[in-house]
Amino acid sequence: MGRCEGKVAFVTGAARGQGRSHAVRLAEEGADIIAVDICEDIATNLYPLSTPEDLKETARLVERHDRRIVAVQADVRDRTQLAAALEQGIAQLGKVDVVVANAGIMPAFGEPKLQAWTDVVDTNFLGIVNAVHAALPHLPDGASIIATGSAAAFMTGISTGQAGENPGGAGYQYAKLQVAEFMHEIARNVAPRMIRANVVHPTNCNTDMLNSDSMYRSFRPDLENPTREDALPAFPAQQAMPIPFVEPVDISNAVVYLASDESRYVTGLQLRIDGGSYLKFQDFHV
Ligand SMILES: NC(=O)c1ccc[n+]([C@@H]2O[C@H](COP(=O)([O-])OP(=O)(O)OC[C@H]3O[C@@H](n4cnc5c(N)ncnc54)[C@H](O)[C@@H]3O)[C@@H](O)[C@H]2O)c1
C-alpha cells in the first residue's frame, strides 16, 4: 500500500521541474492528482516557462502509476481561474486532501524592471495564497497543506544587490519570506481541525529555473554571458555541503512525507532541504 493511498493532491506548477516530480512521486505513493500550470511565458521572466506538452507529459507519467490525473492550464495569480481548475478536478476525482502550492518564477538579474517585482510577488506569494484559499473550503479534517519556499527566504540582502538594482530578485526573496510567514499563520488557524501546514525550502534545485541564463549571471556577475559550465563551479557556494544542487526528487520525498499520515502531528514546519544553506548563511544557533 502506498504512503498516500486514496488521497487526492492539488499541485501547482505541475508541468515540469519540482511540481512534476511531486505529482509523480505522490502518484507512485497512491495519490490521484489535480495538476495546474500556466503553460505559457511571463514576459519579465527571462527563461521560458512550461508548455502544454510539458503538462501532458506530467499526466502521462502519473497515469503510468495507474493513478488518475486532471490536468488544467491555469494561472495561480488569478484566484477565480485557479479555483475553477481545482473545482474541475474535485468534480472528477471527488475531493482534495493535499495542497502542494509550488508554482514559481525567478524574473531576476536582467534589466531592473518594477514589473518583475510585481510578477514575482503575484506568482510566488499571492499564487500560494490563492492556491491555499481556493482549497480551504474543500479540505477535510486531517488534510495537509504544503507550500514551496526557498533557501533564499533566509538570505535577505545577500543576493539582491543595491536598492532598486534587481527588483525581480528582491521580490523573489520578499515573496518567499512572506510564504514562510503566511504558512505559519495558516498552520495556527487550521490546527484545531487537525489540518497541518508546512513549507519546504529548497536550495539550488536542478530544474529549468536554476539552469537558466539569468541564474548563471547571478552566480557569475563578472561575466557578461556566462554559460552553465562557467556557473557550475560557483553553485556549491550556496550550500554548506559540497554539492552544486539538490534534485527535484529530494524535495518530493519531503512532500510525500508531509502529504502522508506519517506527518499527522507535524505542522508549522519550515523544512529546509538545502544541503546546509541555512547553516552557511545564518548565525542563528537553533
Ligand atoms: N530551482 C531552484 O533552484 C529553486 C530553489 C528554491 C526554490 N525553488 C522554488 O521551487 C518551485 C518550483 O520551481 P522549479 O525549480 O520546479 O522551476 P520550474 O521553472 O522548472 O517550474 C516552475 C513551474 O511553475 C509554473 N508556473 C510559473 N508561473 C506560474 C503561474 N503564474 N501559474 C501557474 N504556473 C506557473 C511554470 O510554468 C513551471 O512549470 C518554485 O516556487 C521556485 O521558486 C526553486
PDB file of C-alpha atoms in Angstrom, residues 65-233:
ATOM      1  CA  HIS A  65       1.429   4.603 -11.947  1.00  0.00           C
ATOM      2  CA  ASP A  66      -2.242   3.731 -12.581  1.00  0.00           C
ATOM      3  CA  ARG A  67      -3.408   6.907 -10.877  1.00  0.00           C
ATOM      4  CA  ARG A  68      -5.919   9.412 -12.210  1.00  0.00           C
ATOM      5  CA  ILE A  69      -4.985  12.977 -13.080  1.00  0.00           C
ATOM      6  CA  VAL A  70      -6.962  16.075 -14.034  1.00  0.00           C
ATOM      7  CA  ALA A  71      -4.523  18.479 -15.679  1.00  0.00           C
ATOM      8  CA  VAL A  72      -5.685  22.053 -16.255  1.00  0.00           C
ATOM      9  CA  GLN A  73      -3.971  25.151 -17.628  1.00  0.00           C
ATOM     10  CA  ALA A  74      -4.428  27.976 -15.116  1.00  0.00           C
ATOM     11  CA  ASP A  75      -2.531  30.952 -13.757  1.00  0.00           C
ATOM     12  CA  VAL A  76      -2.004  30.916  -9.979  1.00  0.00           C
ATOM     13  CA  ARG A  77      -2.148  34.738  -9.983  1.00  0.00           C
ATOM     14  CA  ASP A  78      -5.834  34.533 -10.892  1.00  0.00           C
ATOM     15  CA  ARG A  79      -7.838  33.159  -7.936  1.00  0.00           C
ATOM     16  CA  THR A  80     -11.030  32.701  -9.974  1.00  0.00           C
ATOM     17  CA  GLN A  81      -9.250  30.735 -12.687  1.00  0.00           C
ATOM     18  CA  LEU A  82      -7.345  28.665 -10.136  1.00  0.00           C
ATOM     19  CA  ALA A  83     -10.455  27.867  -8.088  1.00  0.00           C
ATOM     20  CA  ALA A  84     -12.279  26.813 -11.275  1.00  0.00           C
ATOM     21  CA  ALA A  85      -9.399  24.455 -12.154  1.00  0.00           C
ATOM     22  CA  LEU A  86      -9.446  22.961  -8.657  1.00  0.00           C
ATOM     23  CA  GLU A  87     -13.224  22.526  -8.759  1.00  0.00           C
ATOM     24  CA  GLN A  88     -12.927  20.798 -12.139  1.00  0.00           C
ATOM     25  CA  GLY A  89     -10.502  18.360 -10.503  1.00  0.00           C
ATOM     26  CA  ILE A  90     -12.717  17.816  -7.455  1.00  0.00           C
ATOM     27  CA  ALA A  91     -15.723  17.188  -9.738  1.00  0.00           C
ATOM     28  CA  GLN A  92     -13.825  14.350 -11.413  1.00  0.00           C
ATOM     29  CA  LEU A  93     -11.791  12.946  -8.508  1.00  0.00           C
ATOM     30  CA  GLY A  94     -14.308  13.525  -5.725  1.00  0.00           C
ATOM     31  CA  LYS A  95     -12.270  15.549  -3.188  1.00  0.00           C
ATOM     32  CA  VAL A  96      -8.953  17.180  -2.338  1.00  0.00           C
ATOM     33  CA  ASP A  97      -6.843  16.165   0.683  1.00  0.00           C
ATOM     34  CA  VAL A  98      -3.437  17.662  -0.076  1.00  0.00           C
ATOM     35  CA  VAL A  99      -2.340  21.042  -1.443  1.00  0.00           C
ATOM     36  CA  VAL A 100       1.134  21.432  -2.917  1.00  0.00           C
ATOM     37  CA  ALA A 101       1.436  25.145  -3.739  1.00  0.00           C
ATOM     38  CA  ASN A 102       4.659  25.082  -5.721  1.00  0.00           C
ATOM     39  CA  ALA A 103       4.414  27.261  -8.876  1.00  0.00           C
ATOM     40  CA  GLY A 104       7.048  29.969  -9.069  1.00  0.00           C
ATOM     41  CA  ILE A 105       9.174  32.217 -11.258  1.00  0.00           C
ATOM     42  CA  MET A 106      12.543  33.973 -10.908  1.00  0.00           C
ATOM     43  CA  PRO A 107      12.431  37.133 -13.076  1.00  0.00           C
ATOM     44  CA  ALA A 108      15.789  38.388 -11.797  1.00  0.00           C
ATOM     45  CA  PHE A 109      19.240  39.527 -12.885  1.00  0.00           C
ATOM     46  CA  GLY A 110      18.139  41.272 -16.116  1.00  0.00           C
ATOM     47  CA  GLU A 111      17.088  44.873 -16.750  1.00  0.00           C
ATOM     48  CA  PRO A 112      15.786  46.255 -13.418  1.00  0.00           C
ATOM     49  CA  LYS A 113      12.053  46.372 -14.150  1.00  0.00           C
ATOM     50  CA  LEU A 114       9.452  47.080 -11.474  1.00  0.00           C
ATOM     51  CA  GLN A 115       7.100  44.774 -13.381  1.00  0.00           C
ATOM     52  CA  ALA A 116       9.459  41.938 -12.421  1.00  0.00           C
ATOM     53  CA  TRP A 117       8.750  42.712  -8.743  1.00  0.00           C
ATOM     54  CA  THR A 118       5.005  42.720  -9.415  1.00  0.00           C
ATOM     55  CA  ASP A 119       5.073  39.451 -11.347  1.00  0.00           C
ATOM     56  CA  VAL A 120       7.209  37.545  -8.856  1.00  0.00           C
ATOM     57  CA  VAL A 121       5.288  38.711  -5.788  1.00  0.00           C
ATOM     58  CA  ASP A 122       1.991  37.926  -7.541  1.00  0.00           C
ATOM     59  CA  THR A 123       3.165  34.451  -8.595  1.00  0.00           C
ATOM     60  CA  ASN A 124       5.380  33.303  -5.729  1.00  0.00           C
ATOM     61  CA  PHE A 125       3.423  34.802  -2.835  1.00  0.00           C
ATOM     62  CA  LEU A 126      -0.136  35.618  -3.949  1.00  0.00           C
ATOM     63  CA  GLY A 127      -0.123  32.443  -6.071  1.00  0.00           C
ATOM     64  CA  ILE A 128       0.474  30.419  -2.901  1.00  0.00           C
ATOM     65  CA  VAL A 129      -2.220  32.318  -1.000  1.00  0.00           C
ATOM     66  CA  ASN A 130      -4.612  31.770  -3.923  1.00  0.00           C
ATOM     67  CA  ALA A 131      -3.950  28.012  -4.022  1.00  0.00           C
ATOM     68  CA  VAL A 132      -4.432  27.649  -0.261  1.00  0.00           C
ATOM     69  CA  HIS A 133      -7.503  29.883  -0.099  1.00  0.00           C
ATOM     70  CA  ALA A 134      -9.116  28.203  -3.102  1.00  0.00           C
ATOM     71  CA  ALA A 135      -8.611  24.814  -1.440  1.00  0.00           C
ATOM     72  CA  LEU A 136      -9.582  25.684   2.166  1.00  0.00           C
ATOM     73  CA  PRO A 137     -13.374  25.366   1.738  1.00  0.00           C
ATOM     74  CA  HIS A 138     -12.871  21.860   0.296  1.00  0.00           C
ATOM     75  CA  LEU A 139     -10.279  20.458   2.704  1.00  0.00           C
ATOM     76  CA  PRO A 140     -11.431  17.721   5.104  1.00  0.00           C
ATOM     77  CA  ASP A 141     -10.173  17.427   8.687  1.00  0.00           C
ATOM     78  CA  GLY A 142      -6.709  15.851   8.634  1.00  0.00           C
ATOM     79  CA  ALA A 143      -5.732  17.461   5.306  1.00  0.00           C
ATOM     80  CA  SER A 144      -2.189  18.639   4.538  1.00  0.00           C
ATOM     81  CA  ILE A 145      -1.095  21.964   3.023  1.00  0.00           C
ATOM     82  CA  ILE A 146       2.446  22.219   1.677  1.00  0.00           C
ATOM     83  CA  ALA A 147       3.990  25.336   0.148  1.00  0.00           C
ATOM     84  CA  THR A 148       7.289  25.783  -1.636  1.00  0.00           C
ATOM     85  CA  GLY A 149       9.518  28.452  -0.188  1.00  0.00           C
ATOM     86  CA  SER A 150      13.235  28.775  -0.869  1.00  0.00           C
ATOM     87  CA  ALA A 151      16.562  28.852   0.912  1.00  0.00           C
ATOM     88  CA  ALA A 152      16.591  32.419  -0.459  1.00  0.00           C
ATOM     89  CA  ALA A 153      13.956  33.322   2.140  1.00  0.00           C
ATOM     90  CA  PHE A 154      16.686  33.115   4.774  1.00  0.00           C
ATOM     91  CA  MET A 155      19.346  35.067   2.856  1.00  0.00           C
ATOM     92  CA  THR A 156      17.757  38.509   2.934  1.00  0.00           C
ATOM     93  CA  GLY A 157      20.014  41.131   1.378  1.00  0.00           C
ATOM     94  CA  ILE A 158      22.668  38.723   0.170  1.00  0.00           C
ATOM     95  CA  SER A 159      21.882  38.304  -3.498  1.00  0.00           C
ATOM     96  CA  THR A 160      19.593  41.209  -4.394  1.00  0.00           C
ATOM     97  CA  GLY A 161      22.261  43.907  -4.750  1.00  0.00           C
ATOM     98  CA  GLN A 162      21.725  47.609  -4.066  1.00  0.00           C
ATOM     99  CA  ALA A 163      18.226  49.024  -3.513  1.00  0.00           C
ATOM    100  CA  GLY A 164      16.321  49.084  -6.804  1.00  0.00           C
ATOM    101  CA  GLU A 165      19.078  47.260  -8.693  1.00  0.00           C
ATOM    102  CA  ASN A 166      17.308  43.919  -9.000  1.00  0.00           C
ATOM    103  CA  PRO A 167      13.538  44.221  -8.339  1.00  0.00           C
ATOM    104  CA  GLY A 168      12.882  40.644  -9.557  1.00  0.00           C
ATOM    105  CA  GLY A 169      15.477  39.158  -7.176  1.00  0.00           C
ATOM    106  CA  ALA A 170      14.365  41.342  -4.278  1.00  0.00           C
ATOM    107  CA  GLY A 171      10.726  40.415  -4.983  1.00  0.00           C
ATOM    108  CA  TYR A 172      11.666  36.733  -5.055  1.00  0.00           C
ATOM    109  CA  GLN A 173      13.220  36.908  -1.586  1.00  0.00           C
ATOM    110  CA  TYR A 174      10.369  39.016  -0.242  1.00  0.00           C
ATOM    111  CA  ALA A 175       7.763  36.623  -1.668  1.00  0.00           C
ATOM    112  CA  LYS A 176       9.464  33.548  -0.195  1.00  0.00           C
ATOM    113  CA  LEU A 177       9.731  35.164   3.228  1.00  0.00           C
ATOM    114  CA  GLN A 178       6.031  36.059   3.051  1.00  0.00           C
ATOM    115  CA  VAL A 179       5.235  32.430   2.145  1.00  0.00           C
ATOM    116  CA  ALA A 180       7.042  31.298   5.315  1.00  0.00           C
ATOM    117  CA  GLU A 181       5.086  33.754   7.490  1.00  0.00           C
ATOM    118  CA  PHE A 182       1.738  33.131   5.778  1.00  0.00           C
ATOM    119  CA  MET A 183       2.077  29.364   6.235  1.00  0.00           C
ATOM    120  CA  HIS A 184       2.995  29.839   9.903  1.00  0.00           C
ATOM    121  CA  GLU A 185      -0.244  31.779  10.406  1.00  0.00           C
ATOM    122  CA  ILE A 186      -2.335  29.370   8.333  1.00  0.00           C
ATOM    123  CA  ALA A 187      -0.929  26.481  10.397  1.00  0.00           C
ATOM    124  CA  ARG A 188      -2.149  28.157  13.613  1.00  0.00           C
ATOM    125  CA  ASN A 189      -5.611  28.703  12.175  1.00  0.00           C
ATOM    126  CA  VAL A 190      -6.220  25.245  10.720  1.00  0.00           C
ATOM    127  CA  ALA A 191      -4.690  23.235  13.585  1.00  0.00           C
ATOM    128  CA  PRO A 192      -7.991  22.863  15.531  1.00  0.00           C
ATOM    129  CA  ARG A 193      -9.304  20.898  12.515  1.00  0.00           C
ATOM    130  CA  MET A 194      -6.227  18.617  12.512  1.00  0.00           C
ATOM    131  CA  ILE A 195      -5.160  20.199   9.210  1.00  0.00           C
ATOM    132  CA  ARG A 196      -1.434  20.837   9.001  1.00  0.00           C
ATOM    133  CA  ALA A 197       0.507  23.406   7.012  1.00  0.00           C
ATOM    134  CA  ASN A 198       4.227  23.190   6.301  1.00  0.00           C
ATOM    135  CA  VAL A 199       6.787  24.784   3.992  1.00  0.00           C
ATOM    136  CA  VAL A 200       9.567  23.050   2.064  1.00  0.00           C
ATOM    137  CA  HIS A 201      12.540  25.302   1.381  1.00  0.00           C
ATOM    138  CA  PRO A 202      14.787  24.006  -1.433  1.00  0.00           C
ATOM    139  CA  THR A 203      18.267  25.270  -2.108  1.00  0.00           C
ATOM    140  CA  ASN A 204      19.528  25.290  -5.738  1.00  0.00           C
ATOM    141  CA  CYS A 205      17.444  22.602  -7.406  1.00  0.00           C
ATOM    142  CA  ASN A 206      18.309  21.004 -10.726  1.00  0.00           C
ATOM    143  CA  THR A 207      15.394  22.391 -12.808  1.00  0.00           C
ATOM    144  CA  ASP A 208      14.923  24.898 -15.639  1.00  0.00           C
ATOM    145  CA  MET A 209      14.762  27.737 -13.108  1.00  0.00           C
ATOM    146  CA  LEU A 210      18.326  27.067 -11.976  1.00  0.00           C
ATOM    147  CA  ASN A 211      19.553  26.027 -15.416  1.00  0.00           C
ATOM    148  CA  SER A 212      18.809  29.430 -16.934  1.00  0.00           C
ATOM    149  CA  ASP A 213      20.943  32.289 -18.253  1.00  0.00           C
ATOM    150  CA  SER A 214      19.653  34.679 -15.607  1.00  0.00           C
ATOM    151  CA  MET A 215      20.719  32.340 -12.782  1.00  0.00           C
ATOM    152  CA  TYR A 216      24.118  31.825 -14.406  1.00  0.00           C
ATOM    153  CA  ARG A 217      24.518  35.622 -14.348  1.00  0.00           C
ATOM    154  CA  SER A 218      23.709  35.681 -10.619  1.00  0.00           C
ATOM    155  CA  PHE A 219      26.485  33.177  -9.930  1.00  0.00           C
ATOM    156  CA  ARG A 220      28.975  34.798 -12.329  1.00  0.00           C
ATOM    157  CA  PRO A 221      28.281  38.567 -12.281  1.00  0.00           C
ATOM    158  CA  ASP A 222      31.869  39.066 -13.530  1.00  0.00           C
ATOM    159  CA  LEU A 223      30.946  37.596 -16.961  1.00  0.00           C
ATOM    160  CA  GLU A 224      28.587  39.170 -19.494  1.00  0.00           C
ATOM    161  CA  ASN A 225      27.074  35.950 -20.870  1.00  0.00           C
ATOM    162  CA  PRO A 226      28.101  33.101 -18.571  1.00  0.00           C
ATOM    163  CA  THR A 227      27.257  29.539 -19.610  1.00  0.00           C
ATOM    164  CA  ARG A 228      26.251  26.668 -17.338  1.00  0.00           C
ATOM    165  CA  GLU A 229      29.869  25.478 -17.453  1.00  0.00           C
ATOM    166  CA  ASP A 230      31.002  28.912 -16.227  1.00  0.00           C
ATOM    167  CA  ALA A 231      28.433  28.972 -13.421  1.00  0.00           C
ATOM    168  CA  LEU A 232      28.565  25.356 -12.250  1.00  0.00           C
ATOM    169  CA  PRO A 233      31.747  25.703 -10.138  1.00  0.00           C
TER     170      PRO A 233
END
